[in-house]
Short mmCIF file of C-alpha atoms in Angstrom, two decimals:
data_model
loop_
_atom_site.label_atom_id
_atom_site.label_comp_id
_atom_site.label_asym_id
_atom_site.label_seq_id
_atom_site.Cartn_x
_atom_site.Cartn_y
_atom_site.Cartn_z
CA MET A 1 206.65 402.70 -64.64
CA TYR A 2 205.04 406.12 -64.27
CA LYS A 3 206.99 407.33 -67.29
CA ALA A 4 205.81 404.29 -69.26
CA TYR A 5 202.25 405.25 -68.29
CA LEU A 6 202.84 408.79 -69.59
CA VAL A 7 204.17 407.41 -72.88
CA ALA A 8 201.13 405.09 -73.15
CA LYS A 9 198.78 407.98 -72.42
CA ARG A 10 200.50 410.09 -75.08
CA GLU A 11 200.22 407.29 -77.65
CA TYR A 12 196.56 406.68 -76.87
CA ILE A 13 195.49 410.34 -76.95
CA GLU A 14 197.56 410.99 -80.06
CA ASN A 15 195.84 408.12 -81.88
CA LEU A 16 192.38 409.15 -80.71
CA THR A 17 192.83 412.68 -82.03
CA THR A 18 193.67 411.60 -85.58
CA LYS A 19 191.08 411.47 -88.34
CA THR A 20 192.54 408.18 -89.56
CA PHE A 21 191.68 406.47 -86.26
CA TRP A 22 188.02 407.47 -86.39
CA LEU A 23 187.85 406.67 -90.09
CA GLY A 24 189.19 403.20 -89.31
CA ILE A 25 186.62 402.69 -86.55
CA LEU A 26 183.75 403.72 -88.81
CA LEU A 27 184.99 402.17 -92.03
CA PHE A 28 185.39 398.58 -90.88
CA PRO A 29 181.83 398.13 -89.54
CA VAL A 30 180.49 399.84 -92.65
CA ILE A 31 182.44 397.46 -94.89
CA ILE A 32 181.34 394.39 -92.93
CA THR A 33 177.70 395.52 -92.87
CA LEU A 34 177.71 396.33 -96.57
CA SER A 35 179.39 393.02 -97.44
CA VAL A 36 176.48 391.22 -95.76
CA ALA A 37 173.61 393.56 -96.59
CA VAL A 38 174.40 394.51 -100.19
CA PRO A 39 174.39 390.97 -101.68
CA VAL A 40 171.14 390.14 -99.86
CA LEU A 41 169.50 393.40 -100.91
CA LEU A 42 170.69 393.00 -104.49
CA GLU A 43 169.30 389.46 -104.55
CA LYS A 44 165.98 390.72 -103.23
CA GLU A 45 165.92 393.56 -105.75
CA LYS A 46 166.84 391.27 -108.65
CA ASP A 47 164.19 391.34 -111.33
CA ALA A 48 161.98 388.28 -111.52
CA ARG A 49 163.23 385.97 -114.29
CA VAL A 50 160.78 386.10 -117.19
CA PHE A 51 160.28 382.69 -118.79
CA ALA A 52 157.93 380.94 -121.19
CA VAL A 53 156.91 377.33 -121.73
CA ILE A 54 156.05 375.50 -124.96
CA ASP A 55 154.17 372.39 -123.89
CA HIS A 56 153.61 369.85 -126.68
CA SER A 57 152.30 367.32 -124.15
CA ASP A 58 149.31 369.51 -123.22
CA TRP A 59 149.39 368.25 -119.61
CA LEU A 60 152.80 368.63 -117.94
CA PHE A 61 152.83 372.41 -117.61
CA ASP A 62 149.29 372.50 -116.21
CA ALA A 63 150.29 369.94 -113.58
CA PHE A 64 153.46 371.94 -112.96
CA LEU A 65 151.52 375.15 -112.22
CA LYS A 66 149.20 373.32 -109.83
CA LYS A 67 152.21 371.95 -107.91
CA VAL A 68 153.88 375.35 -107.73
CA HIS A 69 150.72 377.15 -106.64
CA GLN A 70 149.98 374.48 -104.05
CA LYS A 71 153.36 375.06 -102.41
CA ASP A 72 152.98 378.84 -102.61
CA PHE A 73 149.54 378.75 -101.00
CA LYS A 74 150.86 376.61 -98.15
CA GLN A 75 153.79 379.01 -97.64
CA LEU A 76 151.30 381.87 -97.40
CA MET A 77 149.36 379.95 -94.76
CA ASN A 78 152.57 379.41 -92.78
CA ALA A 79 153.65 383.05 -93.04
CA VAL A 80 153.93 385.21 -89.91
CA LYS A 81 151.30 387.51 -91.40
CA PRO A 82 149.18 385.67 -93.99
CA PRO A 83 147.52 387.93 -96.58
CA GLU A 84 144.04 389.16 -95.69
CA GLU A 85 142.65 387.77 -98.96
CA LEU A 86 143.63 384.25 -97.92
CA LEU A 87 142.28 384.65 -94.38
CA ASP A 88 138.98 386.01 -95.73
CA LEU A 89 138.68 383.06 -98.10
CA PHE A 90 138.78 380.58 -95.22
CA GLN A 91 137.03 382.98 -92.80
CA LEU A 92 139.90 382.77 -90.31
CA ALA A 93 141.81 385.27 -88.19
CA SER A 94 144.96 383.14 -88.26
CA PHE A 95 146.30 379.77 -89.48
CA LYS A 96 148.23 379.09 -86.27
CA ASP A 97 145.73 376.56 -84.93
CA ILE A 98 145.31 374.77 -88.26
CA SER A 99 147.15 371.45 -88.59
CA ASP A 100 149.81 370.95 -91.24
CA ASP A 101 147.78 368.20 -92.90
CA GLN A 102 144.75 370.49 -93.17
CA LYS A 103 146.88 373.25 -94.71
CA GLU A 104 148.21 370.71 -97.21
CA THR A 105 144.68 369.66 -98.16
CA TRP A 106 143.39 373.23 -98.48
CA SER A 107 146.38 374.39 -100.54
CA GLN A 108 146.00 371.41 -102.87
CA GLU A 109 142.27 371.98 -103.35
CA LEU A 110 142.84 375.69 -103.92
CA ALA A 111 145.49 374.99 -106.56
CA ASN A 112 143.39 372.32 -108.29
CA GLY A 113 140.24 374.45 -108.25
CA THR A 114 138.25 371.98 -106.13
CA LEU A 115 138.05 374.02 -102.92
CA GLN A 116 134.52 374.31 -101.54
CA ALA A 117 134.26 377.96 -100.51
CA ASP A 118 132.22 381.10 -101.04
CA SER A 119 132.33 381.73 -104.80
CA GLU A 120 132.64 385.50 -104.44
CA LYS A 121 135.52 385.26 -101.96
CA LEU A 122 137.16 382.61 -104.12
CA GLN A 123 136.95 384.87 -107.15
CA GLN A 124 138.37 387.79 -105.16
CA PHE A 125 141.30 385.66 -104.03
CA HIS A 126 142.11 384.41 -107.53
CA SER A 127 141.89 387.96 -108.87
CA TRP A 128 144.27 389.17 -106.16
CA TRP A 129 146.66 386.29 -106.80
CA HIS A 130 146.58 386.79 -110.58
CA HIS A 131 147.43 390.50 -110.32
CA LEU A 132 150.02 390.10 -107.53
CA SER A 133 153.28 391.73 -108.66
CA ALA A 134 156.76 390.34 -108.04
CA ASP A 135 157.52 393.12 -105.53
CA GLU A 136 154.32 392.47 -103.59
CA ALA A 137 154.97 388.72 -103.61
CA GLY A 138 158.53 389.30 -102.37
CA LYS A 139 157.23 391.25 -99.38
CA LEU A 140 154.96 388.33 -98.47
CA ASN A 141 157.62 385.67 -98.94
CA ALA A 142 160.79 385.92 -101.02
CA ARG A 143 160.55 382.21 -101.91
CA LEU A 144 157.18 382.49 -103.67
CA PHE A 145 157.04 381.60 -107.35
CA LYS A 146 155.73 385.05 -108.27
CA ALA A 147 158.54 386.75 -106.31
CA ARG A 148 161.30 384.95 -108.22
CA PHE A 149 159.90 384.16 -111.66
CA ASN A 150 157.47 385.74 -114.09
CA LEU A 151 155.60 383.54 -116.56
CA TYR A 152 155.43 384.98 -120.08
CA HIS A 153 152.37 383.85 -122.03
CA SER A 154 153.82 382.71 -125.33
CA PRO A 155 151.99 382.33 -128.66
CA GLU A 156 150.17 379.10 -129.49
CA SER A 157 152.32 376.14 -128.49
CA GLY A 158 153.46 373.54 -130.95
CA SER A 159 154.53 375.67 -133.92
CA ASP A 160 158.06 376.38 -135.12
CA LEU A 161 157.14 380.06 -135.19
CA THR A 162 156.68 380.01 -131.42
CA ALA A 163 160.29 378.93 -130.79
CA GLU A 164 161.58 381.45 -133.34
CA GLN A 165 159.67 384.27 -131.69
CA LEU A 166 160.90 383.28 -128.25
CA ASN A 167 164.49 383.04 -129.51
CA ALA A 168 164.18 386.60 -130.80
CA LYS A 169 162.83 387.76 -127.45
CA ILE A 170 165.78 386.14 -125.64
CA LYS A 171 168.15 387.85 -128.03
CA ASN A 172 166.42 391.20 -127.37
CA LYS A 173 166.54 390.49 -123.61
CA GLU A 174 162.75 390.58 -123.31
CA LEU A 175 162.83 386.99 -122.12
CA PHE A 176 165.30 385.25 -119.80
CA ALA A 177 164.63 381.67 -120.93
CA TYR A 178 162.01 379.24 -122.16
CA PHE A 179 161.31 375.52 -121.82
CA GLU A 180 160.09 373.28 -124.63
CA ILE A 181 158.37 370.10 -123.46
CA GLY A 182 158.04 367.13 -125.84
CA GLU A 183 154.84 365.27 -126.70
CA ASN A 184 155.49 362.47 -124.20
CA PRO A 185 157.89 363.68 -121.50
CA ALA A 186 157.13 360.65 -119.28
CA GLU A 187 158.81 358.28 -121.75
CA GLU A 188 162.25 357.01 -120.80
CA GLY A 189 164.99 359.06 -122.46
CA SER A 190 162.77 362.06 -123.19
CA GLU A 191 164.23 365.54 -122.72
CA ILE A 192 162.98 369.04 -122.04
CA ALA A 193 164.78 371.80 -123.93
CA TYR A 194 165.98 374.76 -121.85
CA VAL A 195 166.92 377.75 -123.98
CA CYS A 196 168.82 380.54 -122.23
CA ASN A 197 171.87 382.72 -122.89
CA ASN A 198 172.73 383.09 -119.20
CA LEU A 199 175.00 380.15 -118.36
CA THR A 200 175.67 381.09 -114.72
CA ASP A 201 172.25 381.61 -113.15
CA GLU A 202 170.72 378.13 -112.90
CA SER A 203 168.00 379.00 -110.39
CA LEU A 204 165.16 378.91 -112.95
CA ARG A 205 166.25 375.62 -114.53
CA LYS A 206 166.73 373.87 -111.16
CA TRP A 207 163.42 375.19 -109.83
CA PHE A 208 161.51 374.01 -112.92
CA ALA A 209 163.33 370.65 -112.95
CA PHE A 210 162.44 369.91 -109.32
CA TYR A 211 158.69 370.15 -109.89
CA ALA A 212 158.76 368.64 -113.39
CA ASN A 213 160.67 365.56 -112.20
CA THR A 214 158.19 365.04 -109.35
CA ILE A 215 155.25 365.15 -111.77
CA ILE A 216 156.97 362.81 -114.25
CA GLN A 217 157.62 360.30 -111.47
CA GLU A 218 153.95 360.40 -110.47
CA LYS A 219 152.96 359.87 -114.10
CA ARG A 220 155.30 356.89 -114.54
CA PHE A 221 154.04 355.27 -111.33
CA ASP A 222 150.46 355.73 -112.50
CA THR A 223 151.23 354.33 -115.97
CA ASN A 224 152.78 351.23 -114.43
CA GLN A 225 149.88 350.92 -111.96
CA ILE A 226 152.13 351.48 -108.96
CA ASP A 227 150.58 353.28 -106.04
CA TYR A 228 152.51 356.55 -105.81
CA GLU A 229 151.90 357.07 -102.10
CA LEU A 230 153.05 353.50 -101.40
CA ALA A 231 156.16 354.04 -103.53
CA GLN A 232 156.90 357.27 -101.70
CA SER A 233 156.50 355.49 -98.40
CA ILE A 234 158.95 352.78 -99.50
CA MET A 235 161.51 355.31 -100.78
CA LYS A 236 161.14 357.64 -97.82
CA PRO A 237 164.59 358.07 -96.25
CA LEU A 238 165.36 357.58 -92.60
CA VAL A 239 165.03 360.63 -90.39
CA PHE A 240 168.07 361.29 -88.23
CA ASN A 241 167.17 363.03 -85.01
CA GLU A 242 170.34 364.88 -84.06
CA LYS A 243 171.11 364.91 -80.35
CA GLN A 244 174.02 365.94 -78.19
CA ILE A 245 175.23 365.14 -74.68
CA THR A 246 174.95 368.06 -72.25
CA LYS A 247 177.36 368.85 -69.43
CA THR A 248 175.05 367.00 -67.06
CA GLY A 249 175.34 363.85 -69.19
CA LYS A 250 171.80 363.98 -70.57
CA GLU A 251 170.70 363.74 -74.19
CA GLU A 252 169.38 366.93 -75.74
CA LYS A 253 167.98 367.64 -79.20
CA VAL A 254 170.29 369.71 -81.40
CA LYS A 255 168.69 373.04 -82.26
CA THR A 256 169.52 375.44 -85.07
CA GLN A 257 170.92 377.79 -82.45
CA ASP A 258 173.36 375.06 -81.37
CA MET A 259 174.58 374.63 -84.95
CA VAL A 260 175.09 378.38 -85.35
CA ARG A 261 176.87 378.55 -82.01
CA GLN A 262 179.34 375.93 -83.23
CA TRP A 263 180.50 378.25 -86.01
CA VAL A 264 180.37 381.60 -84.18
CA PRO A 265 184.01 381.25 -83.00
CA VAL A 266 185.11 381.21 -86.65
CA VAL A 267 183.70 384.74 -87.02
CA PHE A 268 185.50 385.81 -83.87
CA VAL A 269 188.77 384.28 -85.15
CA TYR A 270 188.48 386.31 -88.34
CA LEU A 271 187.87 389.51 -86.34
CA LEU A 272 190.67 388.55 -83.95
CA TRP A 273 193.08 388.06 -86.84
CA ILE A 274 192.20 391.44 -88.35
CA ALA A 275 192.43 393.17 -84.96
CA VAL A 276 195.80 391.66 -83.99
CA PHE A 277 197.32 392.16 -87.42
CA THR A 278 196.05 395.75 -87.77
CA VAL A 279 196.96 396.93 -84.28
CA ALA A 280 200.37 395.22 -84.22
CA GLN A 281 201.19 396.74 -87.61
CA MET A 282 200.08 400.12 -86.22
CA LEU A 283 202.76 399.70 -83.54
CA LEU A 284 205.37 398.81 -86.15
CA THR A 285 204.51 401.81 -88.32
CA ASN A 286 204.46 404.15 -85.34
CA THR A 287 207.88 402.97 -84.13
CA VAL A 288 209.51 403.28 -87.56
CA GLU A 289 208.02 406.74 -88.22
CA GLU A 290 209.16 408.14 -84.87
CA LYS A 291 212.62 406.68 -85.37
CA SER A 292 212.99 408.05 -88.91
CA ASN A 293 211.71 411.49 -87.79
CA ARG A 294 214.16 411.54 -84.84
CA ILE A 295 211.29 411.92 -82.37
CA ILE A 296 212.63 408.86 -80.54
CA GLU A 297 215.84 410.70 -79.67
CA VAL A 298 213.85 413.47 -78.00
CA LEU A 299 211.75 410.98 -76.05
CA LEU A 300 214.80 409.01 -74.90
CA SER A 301 216.19 412.14 -73.27
CA SER A 302 213.37 411.81 -70.72
CA VAL A 303 212.65 408.06 -70.53
CA SER A 304 214.63 404.84 -70.77
CA PRO A 305 214.33 402.60 -73.86
CA ILE A 306 212.43 399.97 -71.84
CA GLU A 307 209.96 402.54 -70.50
CA LEU A 308 209.49 403.90 -74.01
CA MET A 309 208.90 400.45 -75.48
CA SER A 310 206.49 399.47 -72.69
CA GLY A 311 204.56 402.71 -73.01
CA LYS A 312 204.22 402.38 -76.78
CA VAL A 313 203.01 398.78 -76.51
CA ILE A 314 200.45 399.62 -73.80
CA GLY A 315 199.25 402.77 -75.57
CA ILE A 316 198.71 400.99 -78.88
CA ALA A 317 197.04 398.12 -76.98
CA ALA A 318 194.55 400.58 -75.47
CA THR A 319 193.94 401.99 -78.94
CA GLY A 320 193.35 398.52 -80.34
CA LEU A 321 191.03 397.60 -77.49
CA THR A 322 188.98 400.72 -78.22
CA VAL A 323 188.70 399.68 -81.86
CA VAL A 324 187.75 396.11 -80.92
CA LEU A 325 185.06 397.27 -78.48
CA SER A 326 183.62 399.52 -81.19
CA TRP A 327 183.45 396.48 -83.49
CA VAL A 328 181.65 394.43 -80.84
CA VAL A 329 179.09 397.20 -80.29
CA THR A 330 178.58 397.53 -84.04
CA LEU A 331 178.21 393.77 -84.39
CA PHE A 332 175.47 393.69 -81.76
CA ALA A 333 173.70 396.63 -83.39
CA ALA A 334 173.92 394.94 -86.79
CA LEU A 335 172.53 391.66 -85.43
CA LYS A 336 169.58 393.54 -83.96
CA ILE A 337 168.84 395.86 -86.89
CA VAL A 338 169.98 394.12 -90.10
CA PRO A 339 167.86 390.93 -89.74
CA SER A 340 164.70 392.99 -89.32
CA ILE A 341 165.50 394.78 -92.57
CA LEU A 342 166.68 391.83 -94.63
CA ILE A 343 164.66 388.92 -93.27
CA ALA A 344 160.94 388.88 -92.69
CA GLU A 345 161.05 385.98 -90.25
CA LEU A 346 163.96 385.17 -87.93
CA THR A 347 163.80 381.85 -86.13
CA MET A 348 166.42 382.65 -83.48
CA ASN A 349 168.08 385.49 -81.66
CA LEU A 350 171.51 385.78 -83.29
CA ALA A 351 172.58 388.48 -80.84
CA SER A 352 172.17 386.08 -77.92
CA VAL A 353 174.36 383.48 -79.66
CA VAL A 354 177.13 385.88 -80.66
CA GLY A 355 176.81 387.75 -77.36
CA ASP A 356 177.65 384.69 -75.29
CA PRO A 357 179.76 386.09 -72.39
CA PHE A 358 182.18 383.18 -72.78
CA PHE A 359 182.83 384.04 -76.44
CA LEU A 360 183.19 387.76 -75.74
CA ALA A 361 185.52 387.23 -72.77
CA SER A 362 187.63 384.77 -74.79
CA PHE A 363 187.80 387.24 -77.66
CA VAL A 364 189.04 390.11 -75.46
CA VAL A 365 191.56 387.93 -73.57
CA TYR A 366 192.98 386.35 -76.72
CA PHE A 367 193.11 389.72 -78.46
CA LEU A 368 195.28 391.12 -75.66
CA LEU A 369 197.51 388.03 -75.46
CA GLY A 370 197.82 387.76 -79.24
CA TYR A 371 198.55 391.45 -79.59
CA LEU A 372 201.22 391.37 -76.85
CA PHE A 373 202.97 388.42 -78.49
CA TYR A 374 203.09 390.00 -81.94
CA ALA A 375 203.71 393.46 -80.48
CA ALA A 376 206.96 392.18 -78.98
CA ILE A 377 208.04 390.88 -82.39
CA LEU A 378 207.04 393.98 -84.34
CA VAL A 379 208.32 396.59 -81.88
CA ALA A 380 211.72 394.88 -82.03
CA MET A 381 211.45 394.74 -85.80
CA GLY A 382 210.52 398.42 -85.98
CA SER A 383 213.49 399.44 -83.83
CA ILE A 384 216.01 398.07 -86.35
CA CYS A 385 214.32 399.56 -89.44
CA ASN A 386 215.09 403.02 -90.76
CA SER A 387 212.14 403.26 -93.14
CA LEU A 388 208.71 401.79 -93.74
CA LYS A 389 210.05 400.05 -96.84
CA GLU A 390 212.52 398.07 -94.73
CA ALA A 391 209.75 397.24 -92.25
CA GLN A 392 207.44 396.00 -95.01
CA ASN A 393 210.15 393.66 -96.28
CA LEU A 394 210.54 392.16 -92.81
CA MET A 395 206.76 391.79 -92.42
CA GLY A 396 206.67 389.06 -95.07
CA PRO A 397 207.58 386.11 -92.79
CA VAL A 398 205.25 387.41 -90.04
CA THR A 399 202.36 387.68 -92.50
CA ILE A 400 202.97 384.16 -93.79
CA MET A 401 202.98 382.87 -90.20
CA LEU A 402 199.71 384.69 -89.51
CA MET A 403 198.08 383.08 -92.55
CA ILE A 404 198.24 379.58 -91.04
CA PRO A 405 195.49 380.23 -88.43
CA LEU A 406 193.26 381.57 -91.21
CA LEU A 407 193.86 378.55 -93.43
CA SER A 408 193.15 376.17 -90.55
CA MET A 409 189.91 377.91 -89.44
CA MET A 410 187.49 375.57 -91.19
CA PRO A 411 189.23 372.24 -90.35
CA ILE A 412 189.49 373.26 -86.69
CA GLY A 413 185.90 374.54 -86.69
CA ARG A 414 184.72 371.10 -87.87
CA ASP A 415 186.81 369.25 -85.29
CA PRO A 416 187.65 371.66 -82.43
CA ASN A 417 189.04 368.91 -80.21
CA GLY A 418 190.90 367.00 -82.92
CA THR A 419 194.62 366.30 -83.21
CA LEU A 420 195.33 369.27 -85.51
CA ALA A 421 193.55 371.68 -83.17
CA GLN A 422 195.34 370.34 -80.09
CA ILE A 423 198.80 370.48 -81.69
CA LEU A 424 198.40 374.03 -83.03
CA SER A 425 197.02 375.17 -79.65
CA PHE A 426 200.44 374.63 -78.09
CA PHE A 427 202.31 376.67 -80.71
CA PRO A 428 202.38 380.20 -79.17
CA PRO A 429 202.12 382.21 -82.44
CA PHE A 430 198.85 380.37 -83.21
CA THR A 431 197.50 379.84 -79.68
CA PRO A 432 195.16 382.90 -79.51
CA PHE A 433 193.53 382.14 -82.86
CA VAL A 434 193.27 378.36 -82.45
CA MET A 435 191.93 378.48 -78.88
CA MET A 436 189.35 381.09 -79.92
CA ASN A 437 188.38 378.82 -82.81
CA ARG A 438 187.98 375.88 -80.41
CA ALA A 439 185.76 377.82 -77.98
CA ALA A 440 182.59 376.07 -79.16
CA GLY A 441 184.18 372.64 -78.47
CA PRO A 442 185.05 373.53 -75.84
CA PRO A 443 188.57 372.33 -74.93
CA GLU A 444 189.30 370.71 -71.59
CA THR A 445 190.04 373.04 -68.67
CA TRP A 446 193.63 371.80 -68.46
CA GLU A 447 194.16 372.81 -72.12
CA TYR A 448 193.00 376.35 -71.37
CA ILE A 449 195.35 376.55 -68.38
CA ALA A 450 198.33 374.94 -70.15
CA THR A 451 198.07 376.95 -73.39
CA THR A 452 197.48 380.22 -71.54
CA LEU A 453 200.50 379.67 -69.26
CA LEU A 454 202.62 378.70 -72.27
CA LEU A 455 201.49 381.81 -74.13
CA ILE A 456 202.20 384.09 -71.14
CA VAL A 457 205.69 382.59 -70.76
CA SER A 458 206.25 383.04 -74.52
CA ILE A 459 205.12 386.67 -74.31
CA ALA A 460 207.52 387.28 -71.41
CA ALA A 461 210.37 385.68 -73.38
CA ALA A 462 209.44 387.65 -76.51
CA PHE A 463 209.44 390.93 -74.56
CA TRP A 464 212.77 390.08 -72.92
CA ILE A 465 214.31 389.56 -76.37
CA ALA A 466 212.49 392.60 -77.80
CA ALA A 467 213.79 394.81 -74.97
CA LYS A 468 217.36 393.71 -75.70
CA ILE A 469 216.96 394.55 -79.38
CA PHE A 470 214.96 397.76 -78.83
CA ARG A 471 217.45 399.42 -76.45
CA VAL A 472 220.21 399.19 -79.07
CA GLY A 473 218.37 399.22 -82.38
CA ILE A 474 216.17 402.24 -81.67
CA LEU A 475 219.16 404.62 -81.76
CA MET A 476 220.94 403.00 -84.70
CA THR A 477 220.78 404.60 -88.13
CA GLY A 478 222.22 403.78 -91.49
CA LYS A 479 222.68 400.21 -92.66
CA PRO A 480 220.30 397.71 -90.99
CA PRO A 481 222.02 395.27 -88.60
CA LYS A 482 222.72 391.70 -89.64
CA LEU A 483 221.31 388.68 -87.86
CA LYS A 484 224.60 387.98 -86.04
CA ASP A 485 224.56 391.57 -84.69
CA ILE A 486 221.03 391.12 -83.37
CA LEU A 487 222.02 387.82 -81.71
CA GLN A 488 224.94 389.62 -80.11
CA TRP A 489 222.58 392.28 -78.70
CA ILE A 490 220.41 389.56 -77.18
CA LYS A 491 223.42 387.87 -75.55
CA THR A 492 224.80 391.13 -74.13
CA PRO A 493 223.88 391.59 -70.42
CA VAL A 494 221.65 394.53 -69.46
CA GLY A 495 223.76 397.60 -68.73
CA ALA A 496 226.57 396.63 -71.10
CA LEU A 497 226.96 397.83 -74.66
CA PRO A 498 227.18 395.20 -77.39
CA GLN A 499 230.39 395.05 -79.37
CA THR A 500 229.87 395.30 -83.12
CA LYS A 501 232.46 395.36 -85.86
CA ASP A 502 232.52 398.21 -88.31
CA GLU A 503 232.17 397.06 -91.84
#
């Protein structure tokens, strides 16, 4: 085994000294980080949608603005760092000790213009709010009206010229969209026109519709002399208080962190799949290249085929483990740094959820077991191929088999202890991925023991078959062997040479 260790050491050092290895280590975390950060940053940097409103009713849009401002003011009160202008208005150092009902009342009075406060401070606040830019609003809270949308003051409402002018501005891309409200929008069957050339971004329309529908409902209740608060109370849905049973048998309220934890294994499965597939394919490529370059023949003059195969598998495994550990470190760094850049307020420690020792230990164990299983298949496959083209053709069935764990990730994530999850757990090619996916379940202890033992036995059997194929196939050149030849190699006892017919 000492010679196998030397081969493994050679493989590991050789991989570590290549530029491709370090590029791979750096590139993957960069890609993952960018795939998360770039869409969020682009969304934050997206220009506020400029819109206008033609209100023939002379009341709906005013009520709409009051509703929107009321919600915005309350969000500012609930912010981690409320703006100084708002704190000065209420002569407070913080809103932490203020009840939610009081915040609701204050925000409503402030939006309606009925707040009893110092007139000078009130004027200063309204001036600050009126001149607040979209960028400044986004820094306070990305969900604020001013951060997402920009109201364009259109010409006098009610004339055909107004709509024509706004249509021209949409065509010239000065305006994103505009709404045209009828004379009596509270009547049954009335419509509000939404004019926009962008058919994919519905954020403005849905945002406007939410508040407009609420106001229309209030108006209809009032018209029919139905108490709106009573109606709301009647229509108020039931509140479901989600709870779970702990290991001690007690009920416990489900937290956001618990929900996130339930889906963390899916992320690990994806990383596990990439790691196993990438590292196992690295072994295949390495084997084929050394065989085609006749380096194998030189190595076999000093070591046996089994020692060579074992050394290559262990060396590539060490390389893969180094890559995986670098990913884990990068993931932790990203969870610590990225949220502080992208999100102003984080309600939980993601690093503590992802960094659960049970998840990390499962990930490392299943990476090694999954790699060893597929390494046995691919090292045998590489030994019978004379070129990378031949190897790529043979990789097709393996790739298809590896796609099944990916396709079953979401169903298993939703029901980690269901029938599908249990059945796939006992199929060795899928065991590492499925059991990792079920980690949040978690499975019963006997399932861990049974599936792990089955996987270890399968790995031993796969390596026994791979060794039989490798010792003969690694020195063969020319036409690739047929399936019956490979079966003959497997049947041939160790120490004897298989008999093949020349064709």
